[in-house]
Tab-separated table of C-alpha atoms in Angstrom:
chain	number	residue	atom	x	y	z
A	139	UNK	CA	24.404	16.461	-8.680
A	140	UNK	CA	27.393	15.844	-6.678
A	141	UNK	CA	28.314	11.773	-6.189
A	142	UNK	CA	28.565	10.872	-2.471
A	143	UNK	CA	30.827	8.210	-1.689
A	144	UNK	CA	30.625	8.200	2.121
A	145	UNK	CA	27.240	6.380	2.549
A	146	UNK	CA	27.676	3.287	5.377
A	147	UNK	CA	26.862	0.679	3.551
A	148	UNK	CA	23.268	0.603	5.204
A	149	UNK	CA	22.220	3.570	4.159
A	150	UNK	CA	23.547	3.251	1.324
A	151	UNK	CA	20.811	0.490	0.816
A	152	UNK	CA	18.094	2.672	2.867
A	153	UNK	CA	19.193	6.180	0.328
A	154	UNK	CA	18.734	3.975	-3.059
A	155	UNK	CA	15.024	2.738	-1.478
A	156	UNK	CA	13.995	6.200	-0.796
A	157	UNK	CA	15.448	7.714	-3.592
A	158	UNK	CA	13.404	4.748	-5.881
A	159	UNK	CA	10.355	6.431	-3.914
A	160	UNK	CA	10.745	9.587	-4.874
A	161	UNK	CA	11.327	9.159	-8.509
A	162	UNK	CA	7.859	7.017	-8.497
A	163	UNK	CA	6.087	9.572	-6.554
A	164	UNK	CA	7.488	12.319	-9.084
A	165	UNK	CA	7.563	11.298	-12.501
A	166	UNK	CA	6.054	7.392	-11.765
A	167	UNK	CA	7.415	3.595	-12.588
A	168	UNK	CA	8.589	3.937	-15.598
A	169	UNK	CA	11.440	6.683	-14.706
A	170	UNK	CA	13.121	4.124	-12.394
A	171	UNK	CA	16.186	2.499	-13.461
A	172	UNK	CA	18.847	1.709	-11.494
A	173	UNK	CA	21.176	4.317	-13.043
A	174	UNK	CA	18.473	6.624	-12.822
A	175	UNK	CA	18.274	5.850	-8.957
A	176	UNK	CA	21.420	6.168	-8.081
A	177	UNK	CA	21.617	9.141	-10.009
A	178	UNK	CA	18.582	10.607	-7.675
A	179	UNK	CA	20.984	9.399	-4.504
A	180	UNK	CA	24.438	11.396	-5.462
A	181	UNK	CA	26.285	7.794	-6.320
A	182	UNK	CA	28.048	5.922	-8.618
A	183	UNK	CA	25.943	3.970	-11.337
A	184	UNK	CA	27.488	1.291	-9.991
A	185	UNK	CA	26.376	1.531	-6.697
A	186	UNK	CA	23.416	0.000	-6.608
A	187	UNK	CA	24.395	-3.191	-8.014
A	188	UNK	CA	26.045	-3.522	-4.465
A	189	UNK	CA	22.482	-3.941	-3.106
A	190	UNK	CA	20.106	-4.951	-6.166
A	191	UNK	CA	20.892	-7.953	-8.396
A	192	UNK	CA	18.582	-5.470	-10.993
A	193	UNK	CA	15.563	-3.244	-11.167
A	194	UNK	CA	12.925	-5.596	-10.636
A	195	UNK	CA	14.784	-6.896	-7.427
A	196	UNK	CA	15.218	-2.647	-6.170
A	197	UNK	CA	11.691	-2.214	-6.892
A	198	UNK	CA	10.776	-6.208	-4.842
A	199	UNK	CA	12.341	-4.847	-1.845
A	200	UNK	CA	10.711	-1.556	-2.133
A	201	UNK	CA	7.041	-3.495	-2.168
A	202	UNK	CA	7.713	-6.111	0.874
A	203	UNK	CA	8.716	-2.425	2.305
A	204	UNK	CA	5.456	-1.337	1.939
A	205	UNK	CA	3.380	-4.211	2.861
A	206	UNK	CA	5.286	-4.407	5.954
A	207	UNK	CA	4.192	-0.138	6.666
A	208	UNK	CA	0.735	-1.396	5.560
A	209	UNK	CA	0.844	-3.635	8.192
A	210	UNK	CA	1.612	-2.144	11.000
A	211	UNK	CA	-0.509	0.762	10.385
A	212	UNK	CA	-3.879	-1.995	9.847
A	213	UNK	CA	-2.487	-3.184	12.982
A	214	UNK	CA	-2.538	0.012	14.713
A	215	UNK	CA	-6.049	1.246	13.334
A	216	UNK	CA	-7.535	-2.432	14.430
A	217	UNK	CA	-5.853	-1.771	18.354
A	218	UNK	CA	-7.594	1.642	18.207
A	219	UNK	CA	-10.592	0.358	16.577
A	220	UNK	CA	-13.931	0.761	19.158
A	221	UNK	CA	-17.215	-0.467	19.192
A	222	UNK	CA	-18.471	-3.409	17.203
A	223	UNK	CA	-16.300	-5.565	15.069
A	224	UNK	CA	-18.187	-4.248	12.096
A	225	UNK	CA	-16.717	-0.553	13.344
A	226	UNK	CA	-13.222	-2.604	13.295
A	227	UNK	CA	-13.608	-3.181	9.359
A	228	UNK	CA	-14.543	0.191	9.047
A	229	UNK	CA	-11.468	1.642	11.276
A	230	UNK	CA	-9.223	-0.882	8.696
A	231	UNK	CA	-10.744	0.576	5.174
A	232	UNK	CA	-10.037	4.186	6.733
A	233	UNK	CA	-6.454	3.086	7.236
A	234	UNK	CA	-5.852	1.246	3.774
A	235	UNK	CA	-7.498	4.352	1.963
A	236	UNK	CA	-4.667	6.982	4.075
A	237	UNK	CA	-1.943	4.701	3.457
A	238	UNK	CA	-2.534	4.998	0.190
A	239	UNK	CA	-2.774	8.934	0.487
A	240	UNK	CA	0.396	9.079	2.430
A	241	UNK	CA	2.832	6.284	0.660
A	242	UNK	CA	1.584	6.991	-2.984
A	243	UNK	CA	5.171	5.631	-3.845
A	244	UNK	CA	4.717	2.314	-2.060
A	245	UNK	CA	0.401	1.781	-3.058
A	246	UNK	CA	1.364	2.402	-6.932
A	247	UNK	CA	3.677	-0.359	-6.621
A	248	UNK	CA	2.958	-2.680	-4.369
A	249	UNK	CA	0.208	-4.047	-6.825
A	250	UNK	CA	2.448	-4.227	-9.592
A	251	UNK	CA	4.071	-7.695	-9.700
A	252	UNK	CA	5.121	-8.027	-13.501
A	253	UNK	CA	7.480	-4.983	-12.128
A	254	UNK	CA	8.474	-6.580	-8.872
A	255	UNK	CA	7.875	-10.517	-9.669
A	256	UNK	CA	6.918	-11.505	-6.356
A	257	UNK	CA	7.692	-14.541	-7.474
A	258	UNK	CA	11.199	-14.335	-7.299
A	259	UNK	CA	11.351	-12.583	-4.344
A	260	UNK	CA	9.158	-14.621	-1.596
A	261	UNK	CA	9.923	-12.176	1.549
A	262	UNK	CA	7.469	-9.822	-0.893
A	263	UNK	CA	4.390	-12.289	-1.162
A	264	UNK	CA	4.985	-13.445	2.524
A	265	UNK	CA	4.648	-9.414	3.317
A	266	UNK	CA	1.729	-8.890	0.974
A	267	UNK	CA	0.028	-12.527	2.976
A	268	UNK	CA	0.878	-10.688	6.415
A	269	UNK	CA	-1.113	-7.612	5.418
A	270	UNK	CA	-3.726	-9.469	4.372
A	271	UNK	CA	-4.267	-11.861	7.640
A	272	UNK	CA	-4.751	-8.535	9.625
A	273	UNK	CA	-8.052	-8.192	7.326
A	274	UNK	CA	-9.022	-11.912	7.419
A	275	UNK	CA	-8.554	-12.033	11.550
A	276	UNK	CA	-10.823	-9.127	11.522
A	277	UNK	CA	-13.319	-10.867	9.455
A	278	UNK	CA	-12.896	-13.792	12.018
A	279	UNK	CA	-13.782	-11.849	14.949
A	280	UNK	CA	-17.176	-10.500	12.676
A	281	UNK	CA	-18.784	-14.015	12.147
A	282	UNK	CA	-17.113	-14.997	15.609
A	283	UNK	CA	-20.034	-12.408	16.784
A	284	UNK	CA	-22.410	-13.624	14.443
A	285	UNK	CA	-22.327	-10.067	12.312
A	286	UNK	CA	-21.164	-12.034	8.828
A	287	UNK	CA	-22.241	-15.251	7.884
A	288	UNK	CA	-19.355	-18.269	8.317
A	289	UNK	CA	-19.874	-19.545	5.088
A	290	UNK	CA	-19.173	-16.355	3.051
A	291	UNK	CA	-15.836	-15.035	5.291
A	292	UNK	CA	-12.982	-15.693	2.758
A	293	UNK	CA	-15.483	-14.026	-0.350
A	294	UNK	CA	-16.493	-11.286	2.426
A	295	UNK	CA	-12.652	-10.954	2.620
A	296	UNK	CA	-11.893	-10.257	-0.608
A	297	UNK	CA	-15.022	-8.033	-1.147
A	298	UNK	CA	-13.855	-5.648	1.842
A	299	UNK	CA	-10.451	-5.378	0.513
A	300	UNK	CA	-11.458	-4.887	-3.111
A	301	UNK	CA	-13.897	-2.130	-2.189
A	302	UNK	CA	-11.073	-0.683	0.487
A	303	UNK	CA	-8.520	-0.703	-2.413
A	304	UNK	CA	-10.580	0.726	-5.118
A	305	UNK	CA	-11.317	3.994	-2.587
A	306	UNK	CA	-8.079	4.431	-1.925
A	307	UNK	CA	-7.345	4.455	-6.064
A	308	UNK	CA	-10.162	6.857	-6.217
A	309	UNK	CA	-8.916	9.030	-3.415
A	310	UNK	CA	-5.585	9.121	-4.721
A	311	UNK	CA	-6.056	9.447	-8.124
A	312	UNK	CA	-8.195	12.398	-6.657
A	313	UNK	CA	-11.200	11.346	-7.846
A	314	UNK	CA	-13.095	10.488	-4.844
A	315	UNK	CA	-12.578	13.961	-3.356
A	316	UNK	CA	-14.503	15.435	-6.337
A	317	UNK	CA	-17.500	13.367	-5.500
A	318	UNK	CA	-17.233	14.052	-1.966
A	319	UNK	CA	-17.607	18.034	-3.034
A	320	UNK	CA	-20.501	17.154	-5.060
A	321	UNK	CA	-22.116	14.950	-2.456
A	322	UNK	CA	-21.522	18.211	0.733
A	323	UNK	CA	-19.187	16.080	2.304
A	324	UNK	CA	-15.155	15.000	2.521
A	325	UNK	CA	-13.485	12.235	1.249
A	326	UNK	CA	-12.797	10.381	4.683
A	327	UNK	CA	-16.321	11.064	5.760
A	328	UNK	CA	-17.819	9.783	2.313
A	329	UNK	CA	-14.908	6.522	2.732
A	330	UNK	CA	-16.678	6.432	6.314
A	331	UNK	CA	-19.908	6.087	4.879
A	332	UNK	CA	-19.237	3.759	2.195
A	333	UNK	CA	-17.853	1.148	4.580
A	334	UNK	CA	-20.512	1.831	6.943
A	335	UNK	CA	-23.123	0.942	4.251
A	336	UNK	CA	-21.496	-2.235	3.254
A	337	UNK	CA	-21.577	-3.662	6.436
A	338	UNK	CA	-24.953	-3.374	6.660
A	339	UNK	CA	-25.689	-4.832	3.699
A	340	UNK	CA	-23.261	-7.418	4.120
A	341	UNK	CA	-24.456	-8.574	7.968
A	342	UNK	CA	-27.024	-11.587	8.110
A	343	UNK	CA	-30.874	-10.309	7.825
A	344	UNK	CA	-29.779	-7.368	6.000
């Protein structure tokens, strides 16, 4: 591969993230390195020490990066969202389980933090807390309406994203898509009908 040495400094920074993508995507975690990344991105081995104290700190920026896309795409899907706010949690699962689809990259890491330590790197957890307020609001505006009981919202929380994550493990690690075959249907229907189930069985008098 030929070295470029003409990158503005910026994207520089933005080639090195992308290229860290790709190699996770491709061959997964364990390939990336910074000398493997910059490698990937045509530059110097040295390069990326311009931008990256070390890996863990490449691979921190790469999850506040995708917390942040997680965000705004939870935010979009809740805007769009119509009908009840049950149908709202629904609309939310559907876009957790394609982000995961689209930004395999971003979903394999993101959950990862003895790779990323968060803890060193606060603009990550404060990215990761952001996603997950978009969720809680949502279960706000449910028992708001009386649909989920007050006293259970911050378990109901964590139940809807645990069930929303582990479809969107399934889906991408393809297995979900082989049930949908054997069940006559498609894997965003069958994710459509999971949710849709839970929230009945979660809403008071159920």
């Amino acid at each position: 591969m030929v070295k470029r040495t003409s990158y503005h400094h910026g994207a520089l920074r933005d080639e090195l993230i992308a290229a860290c993508l790709r190699l996770i995507e491709t061959e997964g975690i364990a390939a990336v390195s910074l000398r493997r990344v910059a490698r990937e991105a045509g530059v110097s081995t040295g390069a990326p020490y311009h931008h990256f104290a070390d890996r863990a700190a490449l691979l921190a920026t790469l999850s506040t990066k995708g917390f942040e896309t997680l965000a705004a795409e939870l935010t979009a899907a809740r805007a769009a969202a119509t009908g009840s706010p049950l149908d709202t949690l629904g609309a939310l699962a559907g876009a957790y389980v394609r982000f995961s689809r689209e930004h395999p990259g971003y979903f394999r890491l993101m959950f990862r933090p003895e790779l990323s330590q968060p803890e060193k790197h606060p603009d990550a957890i404060a990215a990761g807390d952001a996603a997950f307020g978009i969720l809680a609001d949502a279960i706000g505006e449910c028992v708001a309406a009386g649909l989920l009981p007050a006293d259970k919202a911050d378990i109901l929380g964590i139940t809807w994203w645990g069930i929303g994550h582990g479809l969107a493990s399934l889906w991408l690690d393809g297995q979900l898509e082989k049930r949908a075959v054997q069940f006559g249907t498609t894997a965003p229907e069958l994710v459509e009908d999971v949710m849709r189930t839970v929230s009945t069985l979660l809403a008071p008098g159920s």
